[in-house]
Amino acid sequence: MYSNDQSSIGRRIFDIYIQGNLVLEDFNIMEKAGGVGKGITMNFSDILVNSSTLEISLYWAGKGTSVLERGENGPLISAITITPRDGYKLFSLRQIKAARDDFSPINKIGEGGFGPVYKGVLADGKMIAIKQLSSKSRQGNREFVNEIGLISALQHPNLVKLYGGCIEGKELLLIYEYMENNSLARALFGHELSRLNLDWPTRKRICLGIARGLAYLHEESRLKIVHRDIKATNIMLDKDLNAKISDFGLAKLDEDENTHISTRIARTV
C-alpha cells in the first residue's frame, strides 16, 4: 500500500502462512508484482481445509518496514477461490458437442422439468450425462445457478456427482456422472422394455441408499440442505443399482435462522 514516490522507503517483505504452515519466506510483494499498486494472483495446492476455516497470515518478520501511524502497511488479499482436488470443471461447448455427438436425438436418455438429458463420452472415454437447461426459462436459470452452488459443495456415495458445467452463448449445461440404469421411475414404471425386475432385497437397498443420501443432506453435511423434490425420476441408479439423489434445482439451504418449513408449493405437482 506504499506509494511509489521518492519519499517512500517502505520495504514490503512478509512470511506467508496458510493453515499455520509456512508457504513463502521473505516474500517481497513489490518485486513479485513488478511495482506498487499492482495486483498479482498466486496459486497454492495441497491445502487442507477443515472445520470450514481457511486461515492466511501475512507475517511481518522484522525484515520489512513498519509504519507506526494508522493505515494499511502491506498487501491486500482481494479474493480467494478454493478448488477441490476432484473439483468442479468448466467445459467448453465444443467439448460437450463432441461428447454428445452434437446433441443427436439418439443420445437422449431423459427429459427433466427444464430440459432434456443426454448421454455423452468425453475424449478420455469417461461416460457422462448432460443436462441441457432451457435458455428461455427464468426458473431454469435459477435452477442452474442453484444446482451448481449446492451440489458442487457436496460429496456422498448416494448423491449424483457433478463433474462441471458449460455456460456459453445461450447454452446452460450441467455435466454429471453417467448412471447406467437411468432413474428409479424408469426402472419401476417405464416402458416394458426398460423396466427392471427389482427383487425386494434390491428395493430395500435402494430405499436405504435414498435415506442415507437424505440423512447426509439434512444432518451430516456442513451445508444443511432440504431437497424439496424427492421422487422416483430424481433417484438415479448406477450399474450396481445403487441409488443416487439428483436434481438439486429446487433445493434449499436449511440455515439456523430460517426454518425449512415453507407453505409455498415447491415440488412436483
GROMACS .gro file of C-alpha atoms in nm:
model
  269
    1MET     CA    1   0.000   0.000   0.000
    2TYR     CA    2   0.304   0.229  -0.006
    3SER     CA    3   0.326   0.488  -0.281
    4ASN     CA    4   0.598   0.479  -0.547
    5ASP     CA    5   0.731   0.831  -0.493
    6GLN     CA    6   1.083   0.931  -0.395
    7SER     CA    7   0.993   0.971  -0.027
    8SER     CA    8   0.872   0.612   0.010
    9ILE     CA    9   1.137   0.383   0.155
   10GLY     CA   10   0.894   0.110   0.256
   11ARG     CA   11   1.006  -0.248   0.208
   12ARG     CA   12   0.725  -0.497   0.174
   13ILE     CA   13   0.863  -0.829   0.298
   14PHE     CA   14   0.649  -1.095   0.462
   15ASP     CA   15   0.643  -1.456   0.568
   16ILE     CA   16   0.316  -1.609   0.446
   17TYR     CA   17   0.141  -1.889   0.631
   18ILE     CA   18  -0.162  -2.089   0.515
   19GLN     CA   19  -0.335  -2.301   0.780
   20GLY     CA   20  -0.038  -2.230   1.008
   21ASN     CA   21   0.218  -2.371   0.761
   22LEU     CA   22   0.491  -2.151   0.612
   23VAL     CA   23   0.440  -2.139   0.235
   24LEU     CA   24   0.656  -1.836   0.144
   25GLU     CA   25   0.951  -1.691   0.335
   26ASP     CA   26   1.085  -1.335   0.291
   27PHE     CA   27   0.822  -1.268   0.027
   28ASN     CA   28   0.879  -0.928  -0.137
   29ILE     CA   29   0.540  -0.821  -0.270
   30MET     CA   30   0.670  -0.524  -0.472
   31GLU     CA   31   0.933  -0.730  -0.653
   32LYS     CA   32   0.684  -1.007  -0.728
   33ALA     CA   33   0.421  -0.764  -0.858
   34GLY     CA   34   0.673  -0.560  -1.055
   35GLY     CA   35   0.583  -0.234  -0.883
   36VAL     CA   36   0.342  -0.083  -0.630
   37GLY     CA   37  -0.035  -0.065  -0.666
   38LYS     CA   38  -0.036  -0.372  -0.892
   39GLY     CA   39  -0.233  -0.689  -0.842
   40ILE     CA   40  -0.092  -1.039  -0.864
   41THR     CA   41  -0.254  -1.381  -0.839
   42MET     CA   42  -0.083  -1.668  -0.660
   43ASN     CA   43  -0.184  -2.034  -0.654
   44PHE     CA   44  -0.120  -2.284  -0.373
   45SER     CA   45  -0.203  -2.654  -0.385
   46ASP     CA   46  -0.249  -2.934  -0.132
   47ILE     CA   47  -0.404  -2.708   0.131
   48LEU     CA   48  -0.616  -2.892   0.387
   49VAL     CA   49  -0.932  -2.701   0.478
   50ASN     CA   50  -1.111  -2.835   0.783
   51SER     CA   51  -1.379  -2.704   1.022
   52SER     CA   52  -1.489  -2.471   0.740
   53THR     CA   53  -1.193  -2.239   0.806
   54LEU     CA   54  -0.913  -2.123   0.579
   55GLU     CA   55  -0.653  -1.908   0.757
   56ILE     CA   56  -0.398  -1.698   0.568
   57SER     CA   57  -0.141  -1.493   0.763
   58LEU     CA   58   0.091  -1.224   0.626
   59TYR     CA   59   0.353  -1.207   0.900
   60TRP     CA   60   0.592  -0.914   0.934
   61ALA     CA   61   0.907  -1.092   1.042
   62GLY     CA   62   1.113  -0.780   1.116
   63LYS     CA   63   1.263  -0.750   0.765
   64GLY     CA   64   1.011  -0.511   0.612
   65THR     CA   65   0.931  -0.153   0.708
   66SER     CA   66   0.690  -0.095   0.995
   67VAL     CA   67   0.465   0.210   0.959
   68LEU     CA   68   0.354   0.323   1.301
   69GLU     CA   69   0.064   0.552   1.209
   70ARG     CA   70  -0.275   0.401   1.136
   71GLY     CA   71  -0.324   0.270   0.785
   72GLU     CA   72  -0.252  -0.029   0.566
   73ASN     CA   73   0.105  -0.149   0.588
   74GLY     CA   74   0.120  -0.423   0.329
   75PRO     CA   75  -0.057  -0.625   0.062
   76LEU     CA   76  -0.430  -0.681   0.047
   77ILE     CA   77  -0.596  -1.013  -0.034
   78SER     CA   78  -0.889  -0.913  -0.250
   79ALA     CA   79  -1.034  -1.253  -0.343
   80ILE     CA   80  -0.989  -1.621  -0.264
   81THR     CA   81  -1.109  -1.918  -0.466
   82ILE     CA   82  -1.086  -2.277  -0.346
   83THR     CA   83  -1.095  -2.564  -0.594
   84PRO     CA   84  -1.135  -2.918  -0.454
   85ARG     CA   85  -0.881  -3.168  -0.582
   86ASP     CA   86  -1.157  -3.356  -0.763
   87GLY     CA   87  -1.343  -3.036  -0.820
   88TYR     CA   88  -1.594  -2.880  -1.049
   89LYS     CA   89  -1.477  -2.817  -1.406
   90LEU     CA   90  -1.584  -2.568  -1.671
   91PHE     CA   91  -1.637  -2.740  -2.006
   92SER     CA   92  -1.645  -2.570  -2.345
   93LEU     CA   93  -1.949  -2.605  -2.570
   94ARG     CA   94  -1.721  -2.759  -2.831
   95GLN     CA   95  -1.617  -3.033  -2.585
   96ILE     CA   96  -1.978  -3.108  -2.495
   97LYS     CA   97  -2.094  -3.116  -2.857
   98ALA     CA   98  -1.815  -3.361  -2.938
   99ALA     CA   99  -1.902  -3.576  -2.636
  100ARG     CA  100  -2.272  -3.564  -2.724
  101ASP     CA  101  -2.249  -3.611  -3.099
  102ASP     CA  102  -2.378  -3.256  -3.145
  103PHE     CA  103  -2.691  -3.326  -2.938
  104SER     CA  104  -2.819  -3.603  -3.159
  105PRO     CA  105  -3.170  -3.717  -3.051
  106ILE     CA  106  -3.047  -4.077  -3.048
  107ASN     CA  107  -2.842  -4.000  -2.735
  108LYS     CA  108  -3.132  -3.852  -2.539
  109ILE     CA  109  -3.184  -4.052  -2.219
  110GLY     CA  110  -3.440  -3.842  -2.034
  111GLU     CA  111  -3.644  -3.526  -2.005
  112GLY     CA  112  -3.628  -3.306  -1.697
  113GLY     CA  113  -3.867  -3.033  -1.594
  114PHE     CA  114  -3.647  -2.769  -1.756
  115GLY     CA  115  -3.479  -2.952  -2.041
  116PRO     CA  116  -3.354  -3.282  -2.189
  117VAL     CA  117  -3.077  -3.508  -2.058
  118TYR     CA  118  -2.828  -3.669  -2.299
  119LYS     CA  119  -2.563  -3.939  -2.280
  120GLY     CA  120  -2.209  -3.850  -2.384
  121VAL     CA  121  -1.849  -3.970  -2.389
  122LEU     CA  122  -1.555  -3.741  -2.311
  123ALA     CA  123  -1.226  -3.757  -2.503
  124ASP     CA  124  -1.074  -3.969  -2.222
  125GLY     CA  125  -1.353  -4.227  -2.259
  126LYS     CA  126  -1.547  -4.127  -1.947
  127MET     CA  127  -1.925  -4.164  -1.979
  128ILE     CA  128  -2.124  -3.856  -1.876
  129ALA     CA  129  -2.483  -3.735  -1.856
  130ILE     CA  130  -2.551  -3.385  -1.992
  131LYS     CA  131  -2.846  -3.187  -1.862
  132GLN     CA  132  -2.946  -2.910  -2.103
  133LEU     CA  133  -3.147  -2.634  -1.938
  134SER     CA  134  -3.378  -2.420  -2.143
  135SER     CA  135  -3.225  -2.078  -2.207
  136LYS     CA  136  -3.577  -1.930  -2.228
  137SER     CA  137  -3.675  -2.027  -1.874
  138ARG     CA  138  -3.601  -1.787  -1.591
  139GLN     CA  139  -3.674  -2.065  -1.349
  140GLY     CA  140  -3.430  -2.281  -1.546
  141ASN     CA  141  -3.161  -2.015  -1.499
  142ARG     CA  142  -3.228  -2.003  -1.126
  143GLU     CA  143  -3.217  -2.380  -1.104
  144PHE     CA  144  -2.888  -2.389  -1.295
  145VAL     CA  145  -2.720  -2.149  -1.052
  146ASN     CA  146  -2.879  -2.318  -0.752
  147GLU     CA  147  -2.769  -2.665  -0.858
  148ILE     CA  148  -2.408  -2.562  -0.922
  149GLY     CA  149  -2.391  -2.373  -0.592
  150LEU     CA  150  -2.525  -2.658  -0.384
  151ILE     CA  151  -2.419  -2.990  -0.536
  152SER     CA  152  -2.063  -2.879  -0.617
  153ALA     CA  153  -2.013  -2.844  -0.240
  154LEU     CA  154  -2.146  -3.193  -0.166
  155GLN     CA  155  -1.976  -3.532  -0.187
  156HIS     CA  156  -2.154  -3.854  -0.090
  157PRO     CA  157  -2.191  -4.204  -0.243
  158ASN     CA  158  -2.569  -4.158  -0.258
  159LEU     CA  159  -2.564  -3.824  -0.441
  160VAL     CA  160  -2.508  -3.798  -0.816
  161LYS     CA  161  -2.167  -3.641  -0.873
  162LEU     CA  162  -2.149  -3.314  -1.065
  163TYR     CA  163  -1.842  -3.303  -1.290
  164GLY     CA  164  -1.893  -2.949  -1.416
  165GLY     CA  165  -2.090  -2.720  -1.641
  166CYS     CA  166  -2.090  -2.507  -1.951
  167ILE     CA  167  -2.216  -2.151  -1.988
  168GLU     CA  168  -2.160  -2.042  -2.346
  169GLY     CA  169  -2.387  -1.829  -2.564
  170LYS     CA  170  -2.742  -1.929  -2.474
  171GLU     CA  171  -2.641  -2.277  -2.359
  172LEU     CA  172  -2.670  -2.378  -1.994
  173LEU     CA  173  -2.535  -2.731  -1.946
  174LEU     CA  174  -2.464  -2.943  -1.638
  175ILE     CA  175  -2.236  -3.248  -1.665
  176TYR     CA  176  -2.287  -3.541  -1.428
  177GLU     CA  177  -2.156  -3.889  -1.377
  178TYR     CA  178  -2.343  -4.132  -1.600
  179MET     CA  179  -2.600  -4.360  -1.435
  180GLU     CA  180  -2.617  -4.685  -1.632
  181ASN     CA  181  -2.964  -4.783  -1.510
  182ASN     CA  182  -3.122  -4.439  -1.554
  183SER     CA  183  -3.388  -4.341  -1.299
  184LEU     CA  184  -3.587  -4.536  -1.044
  185ALA     CA  185  -3.901  -4.413  -1.223
  186ARG     CA  186  -3.799  -4.581  -1.546
  187ALA     CA  187  -3.697  -4.899  -1.362
  188LEU     CA  188  -4.041  -4.922  -1.195
  189PHE     CA  189  -4.286  -4.753  -1.430
  190GLY     CA  190  -4.113  -4.712  -1.767
  191HIS     CA  191  -4.173  -4.883  -2.098
  192GLU     CA  192  -4.193  -5.259  -2.072
  193LEU     CA  193  -3.852  -5.298  -2.237
  194SER     CA  194  -3.682  -5.052  -2.000
  195ARG     CA  195  -3.836  -5.176  -1.674
  196LEU     CA  196  -3.613  -5.369  -1.434
  197ASN     CA  197  -3.710  -5.672  -1.233
  198LEU     CA  198  -3.621  -5.542  -0.885
  199ASP     CA  199  -3.649  -5.802  -0.612
  200TRP     CA  200  -3.735  -5.698  -0.256
  201PRO     CA  201  -3.377  -5.702  -0.118
  202THR     CA  202  -3.276  -5.471  -0.407
  203ARG     CA  203  -3.572  -5.240  -0.340
  204LYS     CA  204  -3.479  -5.226   0.028
  205ARG     CA  205  -3.118  -5.141  -0.062
  206ILE     CA  206  -3.239  -4.862  -0.293
  207CYS     CA  207  -3.460  -4.720  -0.015
  208LEU     CA  208  -3.172  -4.728   0.232
  209GLY     CA  209  -2.947  -4.553  -0.021
  210ILE     CA  210  -3.202  -4.274  -0.061
  211ALA     CA  211  -3.230  -4.249   0.319
  212ARG     CA  212  -2.852  -4.228   0.358
  213GLY     CA  213  -2.835  -3.952   0.099
  214LEU     CA  214  -3.109  -3.755   0.274
  215ALA     CA  215  -2.950  -3.809   0.616
  216TYR     CA  216  -2.627  -3.663   0.476
  217LEU     CA  217  -2.808  -3.361   0.332
  218HIS     CA  218  -3.012  -3.296   0.646
  219GLU     CA  219  -2.768  -3.377   0.924
  220GLU     CA  220  -2.416  -3.474   0.821
  221SER     CA  221  -2.316  -3.222   0.555
  222ARG     CA  222  -2.162  -2.890   0.655
  223LEU     CA  223  -2.436  -2.730   0.443
  224LYS     CA  224  -2.775  -2.848   0.570
  225ILE     CA  225  -2.995  -2.889   0.262
  226VAL     CA  226  -3.361  -2.974   0.206
  227HIS     CA  227  -3.401  -3.123  -0.143
  228ARG     CA  228  -3.778  -3.050  -0.178
  229ASP     CA  229  -3.830  -3.264  -0.489
  230ILE     CA  230  -3.761  -3.626  -0.394
  231LYS     CA  231  -3.944  -3.851  -0.640
  232ALA     CA  232  -3.866  -4.160  -0.847
  233THR     CA  233  -3.750  -3.956  -1.150
  234ASN     CA  234  -3.488  -3.780  -0.934
  235ILE     CA  235  -3.343  -4.104  -0.794
  236MET     CA  236  -3.079  -4.243  -1.029
  237LEU     CA  237  -2.944  -4.599  -1.037
  238ASP     CA  238  -2.585  -4.686  -1.124
  239LYS     CA  239  -2.467  -5.010  -1.285
  240ASP     CA  240  -2.491  -5.191  -0.949
  241LEU     CA  241  -2.839  -5.045  -0.875
  242ASN     CA  242  -2.707  -4.814  -0.605
  243ALA     CA  243  -2.944  -4.521  -0.552
  244LYS     CA  244  -2.817  -4.165  -0.601
  245ILE     CA  245  -3.019  -3.848  -0.546
  246SER     CA  246  -3.012  -3.597  -0.832
  247ASP     CA  247  -3.167  -3.264  -0.943
  248PHE     CA  248  -3.099  -3.001  -0.678
  249GLY     CA  249  -3.265  -2.717  -0.870
  250LEU     CA  250  -3.537  -2.671  -0.607
  251ALA     CA  251  -3.318  -2.747  -0.305
  252LYS     CA  252  -3.296  -2.500  -0.020
  253LEU     CA  253  -3.037  -2.430   0.246
  254ASP     CA  254  -3.165  -2.507   0.596
  255GLU     CA  255  -2.999  -2.216   0.776
  256ASP     CA  256  -3.011  -2.185   1.153
  257GLU     CA  257  -3.201  -1.857   1.148
  258ASN     CA  258  -3.453  -1.976   0.889
  259THR     CA  259  -3.697  -2.262   0.922
  260HIS     CA  260  -3.701  -2.519   0.641
  261ILE     CA  261  -4.082  -2.525   0.669
  262SER     CA  262  -4.244  -2.340   0.380
  263THR     CA  263  -4.609  -2.301   0.285
  264ARG     CA  264  -4.519  -2.226  -0.080
  265ILE     CA  265  -4.558  -2.517  -0.321
  266ALA     CA  266  -4.208  -2.606  -0.448
  267ARG     CA  267  -4.205  -2.965  -0.564
  268THR     CA  268  -4.366  -3.157  -0.849
  269VAL     CA  269  -4.744  -3.123  -0.865
   0.00000   0.00000   0.00000
